[in-house]
Short mmCIF file of C-alpha atoms in Angstrom, two decimals:
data_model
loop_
_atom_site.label_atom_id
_atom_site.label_comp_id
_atom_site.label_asym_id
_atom_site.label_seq_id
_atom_site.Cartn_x
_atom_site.Cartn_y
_atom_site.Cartn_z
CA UNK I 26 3.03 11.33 -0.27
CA UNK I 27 2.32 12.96 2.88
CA UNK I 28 5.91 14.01 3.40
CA UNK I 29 6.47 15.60 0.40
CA UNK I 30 5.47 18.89 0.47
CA UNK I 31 5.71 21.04 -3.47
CA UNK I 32 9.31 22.39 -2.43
CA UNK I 33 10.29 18.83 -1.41
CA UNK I 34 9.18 17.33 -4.54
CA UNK I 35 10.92 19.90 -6.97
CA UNK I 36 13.97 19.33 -5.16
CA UNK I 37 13.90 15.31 -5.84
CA UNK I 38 12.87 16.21 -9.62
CA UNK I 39 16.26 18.07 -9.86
CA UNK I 40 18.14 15.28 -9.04
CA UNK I 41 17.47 13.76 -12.30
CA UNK I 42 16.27 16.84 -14.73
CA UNK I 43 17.85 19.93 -15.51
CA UNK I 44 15.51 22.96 -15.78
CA UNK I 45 11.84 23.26 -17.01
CA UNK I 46 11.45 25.08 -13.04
CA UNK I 47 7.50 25.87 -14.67
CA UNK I 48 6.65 22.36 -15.41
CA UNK I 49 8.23 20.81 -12.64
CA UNK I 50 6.02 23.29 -10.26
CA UNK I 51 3.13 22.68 -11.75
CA UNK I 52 3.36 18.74 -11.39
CA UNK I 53 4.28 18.79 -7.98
CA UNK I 54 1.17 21.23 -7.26
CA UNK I 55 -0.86 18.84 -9.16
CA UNK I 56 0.59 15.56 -6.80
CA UNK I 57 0.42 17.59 -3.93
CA UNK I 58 -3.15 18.10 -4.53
CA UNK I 59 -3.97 14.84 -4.35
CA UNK I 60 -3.05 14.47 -0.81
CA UNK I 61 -5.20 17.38 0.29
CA UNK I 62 -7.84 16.03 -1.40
CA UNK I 63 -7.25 12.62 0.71
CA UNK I 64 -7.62 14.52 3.86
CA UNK I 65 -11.03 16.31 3.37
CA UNK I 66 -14.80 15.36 4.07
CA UNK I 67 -15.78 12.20 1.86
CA UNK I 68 -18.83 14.65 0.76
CA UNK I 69 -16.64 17.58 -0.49
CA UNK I 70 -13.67 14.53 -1.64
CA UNK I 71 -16.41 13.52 -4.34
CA UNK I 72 -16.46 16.79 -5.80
CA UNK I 73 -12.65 17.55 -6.08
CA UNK I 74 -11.08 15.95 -9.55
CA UNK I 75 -7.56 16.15 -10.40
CA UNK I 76 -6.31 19.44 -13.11
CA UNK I 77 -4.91 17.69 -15.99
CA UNK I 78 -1.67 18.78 -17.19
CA UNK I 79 -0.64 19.28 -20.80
CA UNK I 80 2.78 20.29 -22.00
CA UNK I 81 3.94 21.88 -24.48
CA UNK I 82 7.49 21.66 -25.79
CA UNK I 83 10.29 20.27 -28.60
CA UNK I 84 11.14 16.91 -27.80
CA UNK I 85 14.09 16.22 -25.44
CA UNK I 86 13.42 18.28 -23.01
CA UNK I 87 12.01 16.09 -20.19
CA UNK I 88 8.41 16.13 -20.63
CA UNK I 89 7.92 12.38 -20.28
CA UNK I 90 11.11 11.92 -17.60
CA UNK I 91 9.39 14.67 -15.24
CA UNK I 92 6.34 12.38 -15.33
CA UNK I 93 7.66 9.08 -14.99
CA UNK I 94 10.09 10.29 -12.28
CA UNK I 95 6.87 12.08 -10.49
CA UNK I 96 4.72 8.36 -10.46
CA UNK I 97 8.17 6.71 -9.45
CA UNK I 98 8.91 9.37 -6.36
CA UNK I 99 5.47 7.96 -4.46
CA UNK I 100 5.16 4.43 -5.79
CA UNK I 101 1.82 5.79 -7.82
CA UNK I 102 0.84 3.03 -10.72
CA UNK I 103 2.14 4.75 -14.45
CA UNK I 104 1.69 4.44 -17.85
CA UNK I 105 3.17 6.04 -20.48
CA UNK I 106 1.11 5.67 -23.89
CA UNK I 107 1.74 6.72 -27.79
CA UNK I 108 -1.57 8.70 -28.82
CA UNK I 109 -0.78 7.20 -32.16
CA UNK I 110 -0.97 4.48 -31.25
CA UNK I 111 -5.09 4.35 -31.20
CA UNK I 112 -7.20 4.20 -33.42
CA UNK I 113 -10.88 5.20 -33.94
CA UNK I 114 -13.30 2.71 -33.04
CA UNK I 115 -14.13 1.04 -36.36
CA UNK I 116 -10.39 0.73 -37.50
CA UNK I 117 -7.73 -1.53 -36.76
CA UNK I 118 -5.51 -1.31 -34.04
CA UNK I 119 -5.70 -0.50 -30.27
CA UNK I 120 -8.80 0.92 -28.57
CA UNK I 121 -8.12 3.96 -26.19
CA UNK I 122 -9.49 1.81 -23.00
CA UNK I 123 -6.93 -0.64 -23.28
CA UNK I 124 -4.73 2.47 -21.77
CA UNK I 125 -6.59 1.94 -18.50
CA UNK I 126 -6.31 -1.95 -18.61
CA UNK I 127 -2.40 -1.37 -18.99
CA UNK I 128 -2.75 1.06 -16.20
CA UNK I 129 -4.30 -1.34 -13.85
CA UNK I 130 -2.26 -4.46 -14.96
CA UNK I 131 0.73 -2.16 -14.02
CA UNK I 132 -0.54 -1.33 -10.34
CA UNK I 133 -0.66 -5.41 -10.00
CA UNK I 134 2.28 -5.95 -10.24
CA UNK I 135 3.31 -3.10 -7.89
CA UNK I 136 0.70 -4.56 -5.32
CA UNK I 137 2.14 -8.22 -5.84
CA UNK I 138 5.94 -7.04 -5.54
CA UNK I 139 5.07 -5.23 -2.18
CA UNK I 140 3.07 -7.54 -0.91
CA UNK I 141 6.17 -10.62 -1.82
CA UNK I 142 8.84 -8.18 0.16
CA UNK I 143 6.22 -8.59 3.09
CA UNK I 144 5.92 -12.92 2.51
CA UNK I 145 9.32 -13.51 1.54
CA UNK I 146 11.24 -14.36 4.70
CA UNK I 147 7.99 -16.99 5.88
CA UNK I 148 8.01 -18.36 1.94
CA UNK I 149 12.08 -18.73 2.57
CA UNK I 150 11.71 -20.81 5.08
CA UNK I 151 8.80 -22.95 3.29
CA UNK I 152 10.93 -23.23 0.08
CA UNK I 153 14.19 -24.74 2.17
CA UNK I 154 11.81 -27.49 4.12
CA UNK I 155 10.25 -28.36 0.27
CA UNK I 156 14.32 -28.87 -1.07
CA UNK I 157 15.09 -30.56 1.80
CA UNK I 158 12.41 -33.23 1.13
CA UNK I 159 13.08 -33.00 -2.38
CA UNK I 160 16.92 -33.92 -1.54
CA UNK I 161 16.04 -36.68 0.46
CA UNK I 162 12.63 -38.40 -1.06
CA UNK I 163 13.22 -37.59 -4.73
CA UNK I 164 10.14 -36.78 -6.49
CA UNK I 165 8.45 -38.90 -9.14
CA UNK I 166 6.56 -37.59 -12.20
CA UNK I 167 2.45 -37.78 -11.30
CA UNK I 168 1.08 -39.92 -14.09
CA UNK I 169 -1.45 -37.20 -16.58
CA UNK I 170 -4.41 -39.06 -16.62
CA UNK I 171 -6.78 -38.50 -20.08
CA UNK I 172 -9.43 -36.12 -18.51
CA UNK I 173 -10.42 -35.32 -14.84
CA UNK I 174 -10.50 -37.72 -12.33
CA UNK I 175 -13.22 -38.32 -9.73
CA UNK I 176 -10.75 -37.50 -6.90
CA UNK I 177 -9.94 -34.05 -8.44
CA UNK I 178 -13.78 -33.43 -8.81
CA UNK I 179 -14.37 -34.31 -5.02
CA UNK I 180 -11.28 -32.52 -3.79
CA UNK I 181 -9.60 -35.70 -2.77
CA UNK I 182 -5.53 -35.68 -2.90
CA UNK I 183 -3.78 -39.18 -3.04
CA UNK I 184 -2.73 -40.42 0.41
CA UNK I 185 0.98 -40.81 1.42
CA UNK I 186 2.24 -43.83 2.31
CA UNK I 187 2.64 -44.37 6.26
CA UNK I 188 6.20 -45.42 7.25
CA UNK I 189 7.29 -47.08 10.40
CA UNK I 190 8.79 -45.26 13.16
CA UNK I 191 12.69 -46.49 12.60
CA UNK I 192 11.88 -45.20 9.34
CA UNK I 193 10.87 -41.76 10.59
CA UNK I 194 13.61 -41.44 13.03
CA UNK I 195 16.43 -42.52 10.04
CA UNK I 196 14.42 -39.87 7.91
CA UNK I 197 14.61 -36.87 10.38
CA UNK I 198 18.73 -37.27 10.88
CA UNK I 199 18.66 -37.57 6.96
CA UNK I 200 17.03 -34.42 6.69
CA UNK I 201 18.86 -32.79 9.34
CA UNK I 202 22.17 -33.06 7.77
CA UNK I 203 20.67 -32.26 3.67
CA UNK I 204 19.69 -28.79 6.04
CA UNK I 205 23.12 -28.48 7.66
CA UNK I 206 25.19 -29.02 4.01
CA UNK I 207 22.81 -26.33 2.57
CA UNK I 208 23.01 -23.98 5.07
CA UNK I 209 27.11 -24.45 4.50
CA UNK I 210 26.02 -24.04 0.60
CA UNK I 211 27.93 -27.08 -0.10
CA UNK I 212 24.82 -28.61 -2.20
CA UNK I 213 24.28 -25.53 -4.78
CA UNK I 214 25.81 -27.46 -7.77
CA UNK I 215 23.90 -30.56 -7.50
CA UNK I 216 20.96 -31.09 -9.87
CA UNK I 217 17.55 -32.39 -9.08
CA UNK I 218 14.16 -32.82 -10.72
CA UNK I 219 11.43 -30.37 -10.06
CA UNK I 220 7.91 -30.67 -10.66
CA UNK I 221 6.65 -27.68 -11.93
CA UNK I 222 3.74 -26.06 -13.02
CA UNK I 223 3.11 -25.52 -17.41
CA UNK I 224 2.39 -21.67 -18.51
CA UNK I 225 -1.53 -21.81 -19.55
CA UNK I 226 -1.34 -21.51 -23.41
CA UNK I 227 -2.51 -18.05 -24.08
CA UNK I 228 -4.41 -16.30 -27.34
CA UNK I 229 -2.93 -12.41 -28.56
CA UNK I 230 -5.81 -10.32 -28.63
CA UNK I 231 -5.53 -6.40 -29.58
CA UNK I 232 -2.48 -6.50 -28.45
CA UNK I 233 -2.70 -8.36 -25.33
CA UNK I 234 -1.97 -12.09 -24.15
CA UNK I 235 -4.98 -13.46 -22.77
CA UNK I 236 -5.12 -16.81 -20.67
CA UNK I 237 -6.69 -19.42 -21.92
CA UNK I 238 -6.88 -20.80 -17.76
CA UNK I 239 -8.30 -17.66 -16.80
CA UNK I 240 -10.96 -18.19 -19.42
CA UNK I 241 -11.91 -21.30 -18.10
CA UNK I 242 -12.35 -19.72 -14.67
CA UNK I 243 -9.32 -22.26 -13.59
CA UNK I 244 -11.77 -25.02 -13.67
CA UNK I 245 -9.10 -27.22 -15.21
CA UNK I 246 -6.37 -29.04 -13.59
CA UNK I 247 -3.12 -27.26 -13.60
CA UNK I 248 -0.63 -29.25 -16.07
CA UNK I 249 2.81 -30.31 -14.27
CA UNK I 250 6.17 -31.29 -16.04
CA UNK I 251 9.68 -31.99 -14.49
CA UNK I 252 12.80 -29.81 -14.63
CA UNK I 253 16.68 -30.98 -14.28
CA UNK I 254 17.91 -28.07 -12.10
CA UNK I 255 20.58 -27.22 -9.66
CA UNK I 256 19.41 -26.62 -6.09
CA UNK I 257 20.10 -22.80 -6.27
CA UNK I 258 18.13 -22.70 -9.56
CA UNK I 259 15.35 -24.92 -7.76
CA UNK I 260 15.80 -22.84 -4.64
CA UNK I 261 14.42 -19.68 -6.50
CA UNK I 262 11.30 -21.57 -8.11
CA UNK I 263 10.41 -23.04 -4.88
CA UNK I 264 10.30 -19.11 -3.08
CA UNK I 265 8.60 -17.91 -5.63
CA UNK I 266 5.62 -20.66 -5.59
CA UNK I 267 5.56 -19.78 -1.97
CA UNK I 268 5.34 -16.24 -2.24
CA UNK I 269 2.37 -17.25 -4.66
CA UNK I 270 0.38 -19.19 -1.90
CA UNK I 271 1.13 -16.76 1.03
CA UNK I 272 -0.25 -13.89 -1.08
CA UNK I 273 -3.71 -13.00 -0.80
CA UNK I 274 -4.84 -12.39 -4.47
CA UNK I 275 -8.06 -10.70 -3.87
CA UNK I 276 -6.41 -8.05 -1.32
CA UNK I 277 -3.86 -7.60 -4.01
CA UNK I 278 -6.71 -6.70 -6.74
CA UNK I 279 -8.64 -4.73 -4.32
CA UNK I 280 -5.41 -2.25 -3.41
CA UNK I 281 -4.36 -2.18 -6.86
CA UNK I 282 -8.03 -1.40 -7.99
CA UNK I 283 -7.20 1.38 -5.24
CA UNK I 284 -4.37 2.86 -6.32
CA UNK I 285 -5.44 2.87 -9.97
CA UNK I 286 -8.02 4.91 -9.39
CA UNK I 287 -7.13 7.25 -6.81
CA UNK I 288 -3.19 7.68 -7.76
CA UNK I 289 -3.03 6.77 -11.35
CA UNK I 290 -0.67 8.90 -13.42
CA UNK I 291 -1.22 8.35 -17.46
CA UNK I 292 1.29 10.46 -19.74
CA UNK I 293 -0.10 10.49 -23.32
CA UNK I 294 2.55 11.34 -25.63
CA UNK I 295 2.25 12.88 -29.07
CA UNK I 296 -0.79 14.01 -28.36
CA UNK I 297 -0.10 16.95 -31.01
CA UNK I 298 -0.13 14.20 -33.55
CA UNK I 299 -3.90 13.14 -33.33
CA UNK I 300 -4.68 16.72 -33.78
CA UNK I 301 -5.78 17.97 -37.53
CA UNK I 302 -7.97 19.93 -38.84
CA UNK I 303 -11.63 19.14 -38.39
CA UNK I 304 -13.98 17.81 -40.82
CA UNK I 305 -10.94 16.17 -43.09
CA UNK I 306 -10.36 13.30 -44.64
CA UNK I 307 -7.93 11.14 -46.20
CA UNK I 308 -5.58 9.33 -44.11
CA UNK I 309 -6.08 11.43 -41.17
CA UNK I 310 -9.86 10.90 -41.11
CA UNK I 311 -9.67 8.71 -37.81
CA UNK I 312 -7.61 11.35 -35.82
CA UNK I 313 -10.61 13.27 -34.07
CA UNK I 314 -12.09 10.03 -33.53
CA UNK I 315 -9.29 9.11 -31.64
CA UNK I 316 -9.75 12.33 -29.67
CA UNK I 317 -13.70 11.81 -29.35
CA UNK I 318 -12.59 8.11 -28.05
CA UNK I 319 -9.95 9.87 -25.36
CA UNK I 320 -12.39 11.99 -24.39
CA UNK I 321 -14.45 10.17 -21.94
CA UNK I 322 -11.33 8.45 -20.36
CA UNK I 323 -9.78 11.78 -19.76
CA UNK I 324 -13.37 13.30 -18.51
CA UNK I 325 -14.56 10.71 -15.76
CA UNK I 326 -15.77 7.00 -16.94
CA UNK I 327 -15.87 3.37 -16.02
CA UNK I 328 -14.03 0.93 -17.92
CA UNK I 329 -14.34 -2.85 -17.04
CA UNK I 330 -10.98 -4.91 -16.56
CA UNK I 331 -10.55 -8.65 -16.24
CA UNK I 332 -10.24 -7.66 -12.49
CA UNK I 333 -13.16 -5.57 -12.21
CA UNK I 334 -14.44 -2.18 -13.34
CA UNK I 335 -12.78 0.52 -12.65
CA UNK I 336 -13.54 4.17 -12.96
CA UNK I 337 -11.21 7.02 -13.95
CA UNK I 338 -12.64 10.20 -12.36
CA UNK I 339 -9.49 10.85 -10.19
CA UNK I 340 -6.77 9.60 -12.31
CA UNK I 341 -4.43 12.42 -12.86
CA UNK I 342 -3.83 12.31 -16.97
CA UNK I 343 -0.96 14.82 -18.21
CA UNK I 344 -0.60 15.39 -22.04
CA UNK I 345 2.35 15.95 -23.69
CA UNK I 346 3.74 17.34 -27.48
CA UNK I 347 6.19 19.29 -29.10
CA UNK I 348 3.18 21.12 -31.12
CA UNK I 349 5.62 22.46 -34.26
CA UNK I 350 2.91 21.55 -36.90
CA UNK I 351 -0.15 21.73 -35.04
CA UNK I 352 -1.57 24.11 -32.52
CA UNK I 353 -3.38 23.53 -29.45
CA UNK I 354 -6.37 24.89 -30.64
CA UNK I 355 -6.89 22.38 -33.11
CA UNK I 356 -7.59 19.90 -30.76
CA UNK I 357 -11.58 19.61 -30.43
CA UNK I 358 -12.80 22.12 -27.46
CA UNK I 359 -13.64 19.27 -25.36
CA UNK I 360 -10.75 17.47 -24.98
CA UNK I 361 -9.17 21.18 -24.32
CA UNK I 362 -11.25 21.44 -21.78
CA UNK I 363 -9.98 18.39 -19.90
CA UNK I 364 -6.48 19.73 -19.70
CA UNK I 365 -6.90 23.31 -18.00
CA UNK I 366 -3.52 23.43 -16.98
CA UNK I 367 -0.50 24.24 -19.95
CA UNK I 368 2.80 24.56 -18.77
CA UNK I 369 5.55 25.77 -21.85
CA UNK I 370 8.70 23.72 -22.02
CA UNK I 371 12.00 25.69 -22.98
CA UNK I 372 14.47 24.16 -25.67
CA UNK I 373 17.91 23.23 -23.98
CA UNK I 374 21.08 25.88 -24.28
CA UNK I 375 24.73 25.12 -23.61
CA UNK I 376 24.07 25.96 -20.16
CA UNK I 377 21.50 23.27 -19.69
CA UNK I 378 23.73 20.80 -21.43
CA UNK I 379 26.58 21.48 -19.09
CA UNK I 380 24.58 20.97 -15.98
CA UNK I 381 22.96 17.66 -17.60
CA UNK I 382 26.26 16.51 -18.43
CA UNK I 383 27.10 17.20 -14.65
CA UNK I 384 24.39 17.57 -12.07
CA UNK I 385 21.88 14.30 -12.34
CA UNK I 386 22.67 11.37 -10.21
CA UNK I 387 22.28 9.46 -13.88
CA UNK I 388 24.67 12.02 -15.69
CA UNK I 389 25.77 10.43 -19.04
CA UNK I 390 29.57 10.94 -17.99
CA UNK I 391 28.89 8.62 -15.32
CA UNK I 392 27.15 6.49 -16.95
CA UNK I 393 29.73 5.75 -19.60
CA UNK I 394 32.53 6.20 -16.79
CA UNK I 395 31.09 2.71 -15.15
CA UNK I 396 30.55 1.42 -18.61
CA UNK I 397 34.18 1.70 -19.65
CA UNK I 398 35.11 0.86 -16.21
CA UNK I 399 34.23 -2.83 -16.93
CA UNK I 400 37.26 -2.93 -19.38
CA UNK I 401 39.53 -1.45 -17.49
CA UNK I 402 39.44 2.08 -18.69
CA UNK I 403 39.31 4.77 -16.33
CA UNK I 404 37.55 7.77 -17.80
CA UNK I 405 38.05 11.16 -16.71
CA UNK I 406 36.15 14.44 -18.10
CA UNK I 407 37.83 17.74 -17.49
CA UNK I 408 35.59 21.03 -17.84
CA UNK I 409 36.83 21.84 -20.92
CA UNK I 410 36.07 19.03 -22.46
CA UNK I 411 32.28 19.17 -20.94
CA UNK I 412 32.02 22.78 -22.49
CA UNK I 413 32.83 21.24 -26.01
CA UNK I 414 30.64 18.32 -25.53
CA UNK I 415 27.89 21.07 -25.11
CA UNK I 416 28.56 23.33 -27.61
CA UNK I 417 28.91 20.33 -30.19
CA UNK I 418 25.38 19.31 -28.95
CA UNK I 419 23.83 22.63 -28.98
CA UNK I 420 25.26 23.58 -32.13
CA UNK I 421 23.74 19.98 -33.65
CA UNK I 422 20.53 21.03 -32.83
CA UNK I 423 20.38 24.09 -33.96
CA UNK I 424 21.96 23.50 -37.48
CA UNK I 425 19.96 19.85 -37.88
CA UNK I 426 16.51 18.94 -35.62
CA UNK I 427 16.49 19.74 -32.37
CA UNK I 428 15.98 16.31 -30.54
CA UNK I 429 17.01 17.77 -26.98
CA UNK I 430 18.98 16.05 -24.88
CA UNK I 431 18.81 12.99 -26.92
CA UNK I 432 21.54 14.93 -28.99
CA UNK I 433 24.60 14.16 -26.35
CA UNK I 434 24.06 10.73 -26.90
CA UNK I 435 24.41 11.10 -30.68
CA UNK I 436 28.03 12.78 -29.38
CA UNK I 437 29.39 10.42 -26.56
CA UNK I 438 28.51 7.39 -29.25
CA UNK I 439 30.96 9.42 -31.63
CA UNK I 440 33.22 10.94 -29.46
CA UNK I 441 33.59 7.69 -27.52
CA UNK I 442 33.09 5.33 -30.38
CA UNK I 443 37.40 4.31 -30.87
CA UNK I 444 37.80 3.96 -26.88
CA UNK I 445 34.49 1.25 -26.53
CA UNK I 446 35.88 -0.47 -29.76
CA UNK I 447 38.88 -1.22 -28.86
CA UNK I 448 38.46 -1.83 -25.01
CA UNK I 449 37.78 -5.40 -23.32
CA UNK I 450 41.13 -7.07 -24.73
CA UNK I 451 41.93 -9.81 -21.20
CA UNK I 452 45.51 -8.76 -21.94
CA UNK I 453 45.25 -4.94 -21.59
CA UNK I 454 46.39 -3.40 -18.68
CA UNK I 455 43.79 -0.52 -16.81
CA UNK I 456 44.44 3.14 -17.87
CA UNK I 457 42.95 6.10 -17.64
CA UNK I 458 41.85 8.63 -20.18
CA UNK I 459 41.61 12.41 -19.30
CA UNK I 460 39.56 13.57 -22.02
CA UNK I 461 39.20 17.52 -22.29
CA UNK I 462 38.48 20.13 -25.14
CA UNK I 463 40.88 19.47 -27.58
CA UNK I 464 40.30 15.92 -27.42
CA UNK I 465 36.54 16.55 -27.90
CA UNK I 466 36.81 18.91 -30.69
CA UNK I 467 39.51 16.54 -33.08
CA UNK I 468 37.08 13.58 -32.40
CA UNK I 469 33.89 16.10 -33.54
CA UNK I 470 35.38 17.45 -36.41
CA UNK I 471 36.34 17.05 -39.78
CA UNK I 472 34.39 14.04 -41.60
CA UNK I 473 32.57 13.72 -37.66
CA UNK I 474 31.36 17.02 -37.37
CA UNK I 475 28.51 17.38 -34.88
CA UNK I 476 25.62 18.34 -38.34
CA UNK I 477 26.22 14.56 -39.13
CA UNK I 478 25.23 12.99 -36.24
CA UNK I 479 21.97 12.12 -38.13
CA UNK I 480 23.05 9.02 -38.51
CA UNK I 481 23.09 7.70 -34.73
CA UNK I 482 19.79 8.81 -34.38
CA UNK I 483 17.09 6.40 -34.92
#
């Protein structure tokens, strides 16, 4: 984060999306910010909370890409969230602090992967000397016993037998040439059995999976069973046990705690949707509730975890909806209060949908160009035929819903539907296609003119 300066992180946001220069300014401000904050006094730190973002705009138009590629561009923990998705408390469905539960399970598993990068090549090693004595002392199946055993209580594991020191020194060449023939690879295709350890049976809760093991504080013994695998297959199970011992769990929770609270990112979508006129009722009576409930998330509270409490005072929460029905204003004062900062998104012209079709590294051209690829089938997109592929998407929009960019999807699924059909026959040879304008237009006309494209939208 240090390295990125505002400038710096516009330009990596225009890699991927095409205008919205206002939004994508204030964002990287916003991230910015929380690097100067980092690098003042603790006493003055305290007193500095992020500026919440919302923004306004028609869907489409990169409000939820500009966030996720923000959180992805400094490795901060992200969650993207469905305001609908919540309910009042009282009603049934999810509660809003299950948002920062997601939040934190997410920067686990970013902690865990970084910290297995750091363990692999030591748990590499670890996993070839267990396959090796798996290849040459076959394992046998540990007899479950009815309930827990004295030995487990006391700590005690079963003693190996001793062996004799002929039968050392004829074990150590065995082993020595098992490591030689898989270092060659020559032993990938043979099968062994694997004692492994059984998933905990778990209970859905709200939404959530919860561990019946972790419940039980761990207290009882893990259940094993045996697996007929190859050695690559047992190669991969045996790394990733490894990884599991090398890592230190409680520095993993601690950093992710960390980063949760001091670099969490959480987009709420459709926010426009929970907002109604106040003192209603009907159907819509729980939608300030859900607001009330958002509230203190959004404003600065603590909200316990399986892995601890943690507090969201300096998560950075940005707010998103196309706001066609409803207005801002109708969203109770407080919760407008926790989002200072609005930032207008503009609806896509031709323009925009030439440069999208064009200018990202993850361009939909290129995209279906190493799709088609697979089968043989070179594609090639001439500017003409980019110019019609825009104007049949901007025209879509404006004479049906405008969905955005979501729309040239709709049109490479039609335009390209005949070519993907018919491609993947072993006994074609590979061409290639030059698709330009004309081509475009006779494939987007007629009975497949761009106002029916409803039907490829979901």
């Amino acid at each position: 984060m240090a390295e990125l300066t505002p400038r710096e992180i516009v330009r990596e946001l225009d890699r991927y999306i095409i205008g919205q220069s206002e939004a994508k300014r204030t964002v990287a401000i916003a991230l910015r910010n929380r690097y100067r904050r980092s690098r003042v006094d603790e006493a003055m730190r305290d007193e500095i909370s992020p500026k919440n973002i919302l923004m306004i705009g028609p869907t489409g138009v990169g409000k939820t890409e500009i966030a996720r590629r923000l959180a992805k561009l400094v490795g901060a923990p992200f969650i993207k969230v469905e305001a609908t998705k919540f309910t009042e408390v009282g009603y049934v469905g999810r509660d809003v602090e299950s948002i920062i539960r997601d939040l934190v399970e997410n920067a686990i598993r970013m902690v865990k992967d970084e910290h297995e990068k750091q363990v692999l090549p030591r748990a590499k090693v670890l996993a070839e000397d267990r396959l090796v004595t798996l290849l040459t002392s076959p394992q046998q199946k540990k007899p479950q016993s009815g309930g827990l055993s004295l030995d487990f209580l006391l700590g005690k594991k079963p003693q190996e037998p001793t062996l004799s020191e002929d039968e050392q020194k004829a074990l150590t060449g065995k082993r020595e040439d098992i490591r030689q023939q898989l270092m060659r690879g020559e032993l990938e295709e043979r099968e062994l059995e694997i004692e492994v350890e059984e998933a905990a049976p778990s209970l859905e809760v709200g939404g959530s999976s919860i561990s019946l093991g972790d419940m039980m504080g761990n207290m009882m013994p893990k259940r094993t069973k045996m697996r007929h695998v190859k050695v690559k297959d047992a190669r991969k199970i045996l790394v990733q046990e490894e990884c599991d011992k090398l890592i230190d769990e409680d520095a993993v929770q601690e950093e992710a705690l960390r980063r949760a609270e001091q670099n969490g990112i959480v987009f709420i979508d459709e926010i426009d949707k929970i907002a109604g006129h106040r003192g209603g009722s009907g159907p819509d009576v729980s939608r300030e509730g859900v607001q009330r409930d958002i509230l203190p998330i959004v404003e600065g509270s603590t909200v316990n975890t399986k892995y601890g409490p943690v507090k969201t005072d300096y998560m950075l929460f940005i707010a998103a909806g196309a706001f066609h029905v409803a207005k801002v204003s109708d969203l109770i004062p407080e919760l407008q209060g926790r989002f200072p900062v609005h930032v207008n998104l503009k609806s896509l012209t031709k323009e925009d949908f030439k440069l999208i079709l064009t200018q990202p590294d993850n361009a939909l051209t290129r995209q279906y160009r190493a799709l088609l690829e697979v089968d043989k089938v070179l594609l090639t997109f001439e500017d003409s035929a980019i110019d019609a592929i825009a104007e049949a998407a901007c025209a879509a929009n404006e004479s049906s819903e405008d969905i955005g960019a979501r729309r040239l999807h709709a049109v490479f699924e039609q335009l390209l539907e005949d070519i993907a059909f018919n491609a993947g026959d072993p006994d074609m040879p590979p061409f290639e296609l030059k698709i330009n304008g004309d081509y475009v237009r006779s494939h987007l006309s007629g009975e497949n003119a761009p106002t029916d494209l409803r039907k490829y939208i979901i």
